[in-house]
Amino acid sequence: MDHDARLFLLPDGYPLVGAALAAVGALACAETPAVHGWLQAHGVSASSERVRILPADAEALIPEDAESLPVPLSEEEALRVHQECAPKAIADLEAELVGFREMPKDREALVHRALTAGIPAPRIVQLTGLTPQEISGLIQARPSA
């Protein structure tokens, strides 16, 4: 089964990775019997700081001995999880990218800032609605400094 994220219990003594489930906001998957049963089986509530979530593409960060559960997310929920897990500067830049369509000018500069900050082009495509070809065109149109 495809999944968009993974819930996990952060073992004691590990540095905080991912986002606290409670910090992401309401997720439809958190109301499912599977998640309720998983939380109950581990004796934790969804508001516990130990209950963390990471996007599927970041699963390698989950400690090997952590209990985990794959969960599906809507597109909007996946965006919130990514933003909550990203460093603050990246999260702010991604929020700007989401507003890309309403941006009257400086679109090219925003794409360049995002790429320079390390946001991968496929993520920029997802956030802005641009095609990979449009991003490539914006990159190539930018005069070198």
Short mmCIF file of N, CA and C in Angstrom, two decimals:
data_model
loop_
_atom_site.label_atom_id
_atom_site.label_comp_id
_atom_site.label_asym_id
_atom_site.label_seq_id
_atom_site.Cartn_x
_atom_site.Cartn_y
_atom_site.Cartn_z
N MET A 1 0.84 -1.19 0.00
CA MET A 1 0.00 0.00 0.00
C MET A 1 0.88 1.24 0.00
N ASP A 2 0.58 2.16 -0.89
CA ASP A 2 1.30 3.43 -0.90
C ASP A 2 0.94 4.22 0.34
N HIS A 3 1.89 4.97 0.81
CA HIS A 3 1.63 5.87 1.92
C HIS A 3 2.41 7.15 1.70
N ASP A 4 1.95 8.19 2.35
CA ASP A 4 2.55 9.49 2.15
C ASP A 4 3.41 9.93 3.33
N ALA A 5 3.24 9.24 4.45
CA ALA A 5 3.98 9.60 5.65
C ALA A 5 4.07 8.39 6.56
N ARG A 6 4.85 8.55 7.61
CA ARG A 6 4.98 7.48 8.58
C ARG A 6 4.91 8.10 9.97
N LEU A 7 3.98 7.58 10.76
CA LEU A 7 3.92 7.92 12.18
C LEU A 7 4.93 7.05 12.89
N PHE A 8 5.56 7.58 13.91
CA PHE A 8 6.46 6.75 14.69
C PHE A 8 6.56 7.26 16.11
N LEU A 9 6.97 6.36 16.99
CA LEU A 9 7.20 6.72 18.39
C LEU A 9 8.68 6.95 18.57
N LEU A 10 9.03 8.13 18.96
CA LEU A 10 10.43 8.47 19.16
C LEU A 10 10.92 7.81 20.44
N PRO A 11 11.92 6.92 20.33
CA PRO A 11 12.45 6.27 21.53
C PRO A 11 13.09 7.30 22.47
N ASP A 12 13.07 7.01 23.75
CA ASP A 12 13.69 7.89 24.74
C ASP A 12 15.16 8.10 24.40
N GLY A 13 15.63 9.32 24.60
CA GLY A 13 17.03 9.63 24.40
C GLY A 13 17.42 10.00 22.97
N TYR A 14 16.49 9.92 22.03
CA TYR A 14 16.80 10.29 20.64
C TYR A 14 16.52 11.77 20.42
N PRO A 15 17.29 12.40 19.55
CA PRO A 15 16.99 13.81 19.23
C PRO A 15 15.66 13.88 18.48
N LEU A 16 15.00 15.00 18.59
CA LEU A 16 13.72 15.17 17.92
C LEU A 16 13.92 15.18 16.41
N VAL A 17 13.24 14.27 15.74
CA VAL A 17 13.22 14.24 14.27
C VAL A 17 11.77 14.24 13.84
N GLY A 18 11.52 14.73 12.67
CA GLY A 18 10.16 14.81 12.19
C GLY A 18 9.39 15.88 12.94
N ALA A 19 8.10 15.85 12.80
CA ALA A 19 7.22 16.81 13.47
C ALA A 19 6.35 16.07 14.47
N ALA A 20 6.05 16.75 15.56
CA ALA A 20 5.08 16.18 16.49
C ALA A 20 3.74 16.11 15.76
N LEU A 21 3.04 15.01 15.92
CA LEU A 21 1.75 14.83 15.24
C LEU A 21 0.82 15.99 15.59
N ALA A 22 0.81 16.38 16.85
CA ALA A 22 -0.07 17.46 17.29
C ALA A 22 0.28 18.80 16.63
N ALA A 23 1.53 19.01 16.27
CA ALA A 23 1.96 20.28 15.67
C ALA A 23 1.51 20.42 14.23
N VAL A 24 1.22 19.31 13.56
CA VAL A 24 0.84 19.34 12.15
C VAL A 24 -0.60 19.79 11.97
N GLY A 25 -1.41 19.63 12.98
CA GLY A 25 -2.83 19.94 12.86
C GLY A 25 -3.62 18.68 12.56
N ALA A 26 -4.89 18.84 12.39
CA ALA A 26 -5.77 17.70 12.18
C ALA A 26 -5.44 16.97 10.88
N LEU A 27 -5.26 15.65 10.98
CA LEU A 27 -5.05 14.79 9.82
C LEU A 27 -6.15 13.75 9.81
N ALA A 28 -6.72 13.50 8.65
CA ALA A 28 -7.79 12.51 8.54
C ALA A 28 -7.34 11.14 9.03
N CYS A 29 -6.10 10.77 8.74
CA CYS A 29 -5.61 9.45 9.14
C CYS A 29 -5.58 9.28 10.66
N ALA A 30 -5.44 10.39 11.39
CA ALA A 30 -5.37 10.31 12.86
C ALA A 30 -6.70 9.88 13.46
N GLU A 31 -7.77 9.97 12.68
CA GLU A 31 -9.10 9.59 13.17
C GLU A 31 -9.47 8.16 12.78
N THR A 32 -8.57 7.44 12.13
CA THR A 32 -8.89 6.09 11.67
C THR A 32 -8.72 5.09 12.80
N PRO A 33 -9.45 3.97 12.74
CA PRO A 33 -9.29 2.92 13.75
C PRO A 33 -7.86 2.38 13.80
N ALA A 34 -7.17 2.34 12.65
CA ALA A 34 -5.80 1.82 12.62
C ALA A 34 -4.88 2.68 13.48
N VAL A 35 -4.97 3.99 13.33
CA VAL A 35 -4.12 4.88 14.11
C VAL A 35 -4.53 4.88 15.58
N HIS A 36 -5.83 4.91 15.85
CA HIS A 36 -6.30 4.85 17.25
C HIS A 36 -5.79 3.57 17.91
N GLY A 37 -5.90 2.45 17.21
CA GLY A 37 -5.44 1.18 17.76
C GLY A 37 -3.94 1.16 17.97
N TRP A 38 -3.19 1.73 17.03
CA TRP A 38 -1.73 1.79 17.13
C TRP A 38 -1.32 2.61 18.34
N LEU A 39 -1.94 3.78 18.51
CA LEU A 39 -1.64 4.63 19.67
C LEU A 39 -1.98 3.91 20.98
N GLN A 40 -3.15 3.29 21.00
CA GLN A 40 -3.58 2.58 22.21
C GLN A 40 -2.65 1.41 22.52
N ALA A 41 -2.23 0.69 21.51
CA ALA A 41 -1.34 -0.45 21.72
C ALA A 41 0.00 -0.01 22.33
N HIS A 42 0.40 1.21 22.05
CA HIS A 42 1.67 1.72 22.58
C HIS A 42 1.50 2.60 23.81
N GLY A 43 0.26 2.77 24.23
CA GLY A 43 -0.01 3.51 25.46
C GLY A 43 0.33 4.99 25.39
N VAL A 44 0.12 5.60 24.22
CA VAL A 44 0.39 7.03 24.07
C VAL A 44 -0.82 7.72 23.44
N SER A 45 -0.90 9.02 23.65
CA SER A 45 -1.97 9.78 23.00
C SER A 45 -1.39 10.52 21.80
N ALA A 46 -2.26 10.94 20.92
CA ALA A 46 -1.83 11.65 19.71
C ALA A 46 -1.14 12.97 20.07
N SER A 47 -1.38 13.50 21.25
CA SER A 47 -0.77 14.77 21.64
C SER A 47 0.62 14.61 22.27
N SER A 48 1.07 13.37 22.44
CA SER A 48 2.39 13.13 23.02
C SER A 48 3.49 13.66 22.11
N GLU A 49 4.49 14.28 22.69
CA GLU A 49 5.64 14.78 21.93
C GLU A 49 6.42 13.63 21.29
N ARG A 50 6.26 12.41 21.81
CA ARG A 50 6.94 11.24 21.26
C ARG A 50 6.31 10.74 19.97
N VAL A 51 5.05 11.09 19.71
CA VAL A 51 4.37 10.67 18.48
C VAL A 51 4.77 11.66 17.39
N ARG A 52 5.55 11.18 16.44
CA ARG A 52 6.13 12.02 15.40
C ARG A 52 5.64 11.56 14.03
N ILE A 53 5.79 12.41 13.05
CA ILE A 53 5.42 12.07 11.69
C ILE A 53 6.48 12.62 10.74
N LEU A 54 6.78 11.84 9.71
CA LEU A 54 7.73 12.24 8.67
C LEU A 54 7.14 11.88 7.31
N PRO A 55 7.42 12.70 6.29
CA PRO A 55 7.01 12.32 4.94
C PRO A 55 7.70 11.02 4.54
N ALA A 56 7.09 10.27 3.65
CA ALA A 56 7.64 8.98 3.22
C ALA A 56 9.06 9.12 2.67
N ASP A 57 9.37 10.25 2.03
CA ASP A 57 10.71 10.41 1.46
C ASP A 57 11.79 10.69 2.51
N ALA A 58 11.38 10.81 3.78
CA ALA A 58 12.35 11.07 4.86
C ALA A 58 12.38 9.93 5.88
N GLU A 59 11.82 8.78 5.52
CA GLU A 59 11.74 7.65 6.45
C GLU A 59 13.09 7.19 6.97
N ALA A 60 14.15 7.45 6.24
CA ALA A 60 15.49 7.03 6.67
C ALA A 60 15.88 7.69 7.99
N LEU A 61 15.22 8.78 8.36
CA LEU A 61 15.53 9.48 9.61
C LEU A 61 14.91 8.82 10.84
N ILE A 62 14.00 7.89 10.62
CA ILE A 62 13.33 7.22 11.74
C ILE A 62 14.32 6.27 12.40
N PRO A 63 14.48 6.37 13.72
CA PRO A 63 15.40 5.45 14.42
C PRO A 63 15.00 3.99 14.16
N GLU A 64 16.01 3.13 14.02
CA GLU A 64 15.75 1.73 13.69
C GLU A 64 14.83 1.03 14.69
N ASP A 65 14.96 1.38 15.97
CA ASP A 65 14.16 0.69 16.98
C ASP A 65 12.82 1.38 17.27
N ALA A 66 12.43 2.36 16.45
CA ALA A 66 11.17 3.06 16.65
C ALA A 66 10.01 2.25 16.08
N GLU A 67 8.91 2.24 16.81
CA GLU A 67 7.67 1.64 16.30
C GLU A 67 7.09 2.64 15.31
N SER A 68 6.64 2.14 14.15
CA SER A 68 6.11 3.06 13.14
C SER A 68 4.90 2.49 12.42
N LEU A 69 4.17 3.39 11.75
CA LEU A 69 2.96 3.02 11.05
C LEU A 69 2.84 3.90 9.80
N PRO A 70 2.72 3.29 8.60
CA PRO A 70 2.51 4.09 7.39
C PRO A 70 1.09 4.66 7.38
N VAL A 71 0.97 5.92 6.93
CA VAL A 71 -0.36 6.56 6.88
C VAL A 71 -0.52 7.33 5.57
N PRO A 72 -1.74 7.36 5.04
CA PRO A 72 -2.03 8.15 3.84
C PRO A 72 -2.35 9.60 4.24
N LEU A 73 -2.04 10.53 3.35
CA LEU A 73 -2.34 11.94 3.58
C LEU A 73 -2.96 12.54 2.33
N SER A 74 -3.80 13.54 2.52
CA SER A 74 -4.28 14.31 1.36
C SER A 74 -3.13 15.21 0.90
N GLU A 75 -3.29 15.81 -0.24
CA GLU A 75 -2.25 16.70 -0.76
C GLU A 75 -1.99 17.86 0.21
N GLU A 76 -3.05 18.43 0.75
CA GLU A 76 -2.92 19.55 1.70
C GLU A 76 -2.25 19.09 2.99
N GLU A 77 -2.61 17.90 3.47
CA GLU A 77 -2.00 17.37 4.69
C GLU A 77 -0.52 17.08 4.47
N ALA A 78 -0.19 16.52 3.30
CA ALA A 78 1.22 16.23 2.99
C ALA A 78 2.03 17.52 2.97
N LEU A 79 1.46 18.59 2.44
CA LEU A 79 2.13 19.88 2.42
C LEU A 79 2.40 20.36 3.85
N ARG A 80 1.41 20.24 4.74
CA ARG A 80 1.60 20.66 6.13
C ARG A 80 2.68 19.83 6.82
N VAL A 81 2.70 18.53 6.56
CA VAL A 81 3.72 17.66 7.18
C VAL A 81 5.11 18.08 6.69
N HIS A 82 5.26 18.27 5.38
CA HIS A 82 6.54 18.71 4.83
C HIS A 82 6.99 20.03 5.46
N GLN A 83 6.06 20.97 5.55
CA GLN A 83 6.41 22.28 6.09
C GLN A 83 6.78 22.21 7.57
N GLU A 84 6.07 21.40 8.32
CA GLU A 84 6.36 21.29 9.76
C GLU A 84 7.69 20.58 10.00
N CYS A 85 8.07 19.69 9.09
CA CYS A 85 9.33 18.95 9.24
C CYS A 85 10.54 19.73 8.70
N ALA A 86 10.28 20.71 7.86
CA ALA A 86 11.38 21.48 7.24
C ALA A 86 11.95 22.48 8.24
N PRO A 87 13.23 22.79 8.08
CA PRO A 87 13.79 23.87 8.89
C PRO A 87 12.99 25.15 8.66
N LYS A 88 12.92 26.02 9.63
CA LYS A 88 12.08 27.22 9.57
C LYS A 88 12.30 28.03 8.30
N ALA A 89 13.54 28.27 7.91
CA ALA A 89 13.80 29.07 6.72
C ALA A 89 13.23 28.40 5.48
N ILE A 90 13.37 27.09 5.39
CA ILE A 90 12.83 26.36 4.24
C ILE A 90 11.30 26.40 4.28
N ALA A 91 10.72 26.21 5.47
CA ALA A 91 9.26 26.24 5.60
C ALA A 91 8.70 27.60 5.16
N ASP A 92 9.38 28.67 5.53
CA ASP A 92 8.94 30.01 5.12
C ASP A 92 9.02 30.17 3.60
N LEU A 93 10.09 29.67 3.02
CA LEU A 93 10.26 29.76 1.58
C LEU A 93 9.22 28.90 0.86
N GLU A 94 8.93 27.73 1.40
CA GLU A 94 7.89 26.88 0.79
C GLU A 94 6.53 27.56 0.87
N ALA A 95 6.26 28.27 1.96
CA ALA A 95 5.00 29.00 2.08
C ALA A 95 4.91 30.07 0.98
N GLU A 96 6.01 30.72 0.68
CA GLU A 96 6.04 31.69 -0.43
C GLU A 96 5.76 30.99 -1.76
N LEU A 97 6.34 29.80 -1.93
CA LEU A 97 6.13 29.07 -3.19
C LEU A 97 4.67 28.69 -3.36
N VAL A 98 3.98 28.39 -2.28
CA VAL A 98 2.56 28.05 -2.37
C VAL A 98 1.77 29.24 -2.92
N GLY A 99 2.17 30.45 -2.56
CA GLY A 99 1.50 31.66 -3.05
C GLY A 99 2.01 32.13 -4.40
N PHE A 100 2.80 31.31 -5.05
CA PHE A 100 3.46 31.65 -6.31
C PHE A 100 2.49 32.15 -7.38
N ARG A 101 1.36 31.51 -7.52
CA ARG A 101 0.43 31.86 -8.61
C ARG A 101 -0.12 33.28 -8.48
N GLU A 102 -0.26 33.76 -7.25
CA GLU A 102 -0.79 35.10 -7.04
C GLU A 102 0.30 36.17 -7.08
N MET A 103 1.52 35.75 -7.24
CA MET A 103 2.67 36.66 -7.20
C MET A 103 2.78 37.40 -8.54
N PRO A 104 2.66 38.73 -8.53
CA PRO A 104 2.68 39.47 -9.79
C PRO A 104 4.07 39.60 -10.41
N LYS A 105 5.10 39.60 -9.59
CA LYS A 105 6.45 39.75 -10.13
C LYS A 105 7.44 38.99 -9.25
N ASP A 106 8.68 38.98 -9.68
CA ASP A 106 9.76 38.32 -8.94
C ASP A 106 9.58 36.81 -8.83
N ARG A 107 8.81 36.22 -9.72
CA ARG A 107 8.63 34.76 -9.72
C ARG A 107 9.95 34.05 -9.96
N GLU A 108 10.68 34.55 -10.93
CA GLU A 108 11.97 33.96 -11.28
C GLU A 108 12.91 33.99 -10.08
N ALA A 109 12.95 35.12 -9.38
CA ALA A 109 13.82 35.25 -8.21
C ALA A 109 13.42 34.27 -7.12
N LEU A 110 12.11 34.08 -6.94
CA LEU A 110 11.65 33.14 -5.91
C LEU A 110 12.09 31.72 -6.24
N VAL A 111 11.96 31.31 -7.49
CA VAL A 111 12.40 29.96 -7.88
C VAL A 111 13.90 29.82 -7.65
N HIS A 112 14.67 30.83 -7.99
CA HIS A 112 16.11 30.77 -7.77
C HIS A 112 16.45 30.70 -6.28
N ARG A 113 15.76 31.49 -5.46
CA ARG A 113 15.99 31.43 -4.01
C ARG A 113 15.68 30.04 -3.47
N ALA A 114 14.60 29.45 -3.95
CA ALA A 114 14.20 28.12 -3.49
C ALA A 114 15.26 27.09 -3.88
N LEU A 115 15.72 27.13 -5.10
CA LEU A 115 16.75 26.18 -5.55
C LEU A 115 18.05 26.38 -4.77
N THR A 116 18.42 27.64 -4.56
CA THR A 116 19.64 27.95 -3.81
C THR A 116 19.54 27.47 -2.36
N ALA A 117 18.34 27.53 -1.79
CA ALA A 117 18.14 27.08 -0.41
C ALA A 117 18.13 25.56 -0.30
N GLY A 118 18.11 24.88 -1.45
CA GLY A 118 18.15 23.42 -1.41
C GLY A 118 16.82 22.74 -1.61
N ILE A 119 15.79 23.49 -1.97
CA ILE A 119 14.49 22.87 -2.25
C ILE A 119 14.61 22.24 -3.63
N PRO A 120 14.39 20.92 -3.73
CA PRO A 120 14.54 20.25 -5.02
C PRO A 120 13.48 20.72 -6.04
N ALA A 121 13.85 20.73 -7.30
CA ALA A 121 12.94 21.16 -8.36
C ALA A 121 11.60 20.41 -8.33
N PRO A 122 11.56 19.08 -8.09
CA PRO A 122 10.26 18.41 -8.05
C PRO A 122 9.35 18.96 -6.93
N ARG A 123 9.94 19.39 -5.83
CA ARG A 123 9.15 19.99 -4.74
C ARG A 123 8.63 21.36 -5.17
N ILE A 124 9.45 22.12 -5.90
CA ILE A 124 9.00 23.43 -6.40
C ILE A 124 7.84 23.23 -7.37
N VAL A 125 7.94 22.21 -8.21
CA VAL A 125 6.84 21.88 -9.13
C VAL A 125 5.57 21.62 -8.33
N GLN A 126 5.69 20.81 -7.28
CA GLN A 126 4.53 20.46 -6.46
C GLN A 126 3.92 21.70 -5.79
N LEU A 127 4.74 22.59 -5.29
CA LEU A 127 4.24 23.75 -4.55
C LEU A 127 3.70 24.85 -5.45
N THR A 128 4.30 25.04 -6.62
CA THR A 128 3.92 26.16 -7.47
C THR A 128 2.92 25.81 -8.56
N GLY A 129 2.90 24.56 -8.96
CA GLY A 129 2.06 24.18 -10.09
C GLY A 129 2.75 24.37 -11.43
N LEU A 130 3.99 24.84 -11.40
CA LEU A 130 4.76 24.95 -12.63
C LEU A 130 5.13 23.56 -13.14
N THR A 131 5.45 23.48 -14.41
CA THR A 131 5.96 22.23 -14.96
C THR A 131 7.48 22.23 -14.80
N PRO A 132 8.11 21.07 -14.87
CA PRO A 132 9.58 21.06 -14.84
C PRO A 132 10.19 21.91 -15.96
N GLN A 133 9.53 21.93 -17.13
CA GLN A 133 10.03 22.72 -18.25
C GLN A 133 9.96 24.21 -17.94
N GLU A 134 8.90 24.64 -17.26
CA GLU A 134 8.78 26.06 -16.90
C GLU A 134 9.86 26.45 -15.89
N ILE A 135 10.14 25.57 -14.94
CA ILE A 135 11.21 25.86 -13.97
C ILE A 135 12.55 25.94 -14.69
N SER A 136 12.79 25.02 -15.60
CA SER A 136 14.02 25.04 -16.38
C SER A 136 14.13 26.34 -17.16
N GLY A 137 13.03 26.79 -17.75
CA GLY A 137 13.03 28.05 -18.49
C GLY A 137 13.34 29.24 -17.59
N LEU A 138 12.79 29.25 -16.38
CA LEU A 138 13.07 30.33 -15.44
C LEU A 138 14.54 30.33 -15.04
N ILE A 139 15.10 29.15 -14.85
CA ILE A 139 16.51 29.05 -14.45
C ILE A 139 17.41 29.55 -15.58
N GLN A 140 17.10 29.14 -16.80
CA GLN A 140 17.94 29.51 -17.94
C GLN A 140 17.79 30.98 -18.31
N ALA A 141 16.64 31.58 -18.01
CA ALA A 141 16.40 32.98 -18.34
C ALA A 141 17.13 33.92 -17.41
N ARG A 142 17.52 33.44 -16.26
CA ARG A 142 18.17 34.27 -15.24
C ARG A 142 19.60 34.57 -15.67
N PRO A 143 19.96 35.85 -15.76
CA PRO A 143 21.35 36.17 -16.10
C PRO A 143 22.25 35.80 -14.95
N SER A 144 23.44 35.31 -15.27
CA SER A 144 24.36 34.93 -14.21
C SER A 144 24.94 36.17 -13.57
N ALA A 145 25.22 36.05 -12.27
CA ALA A 145 25.70 37.21 -11.51
C ALA A 145 27.15 37.48 -11.75
#
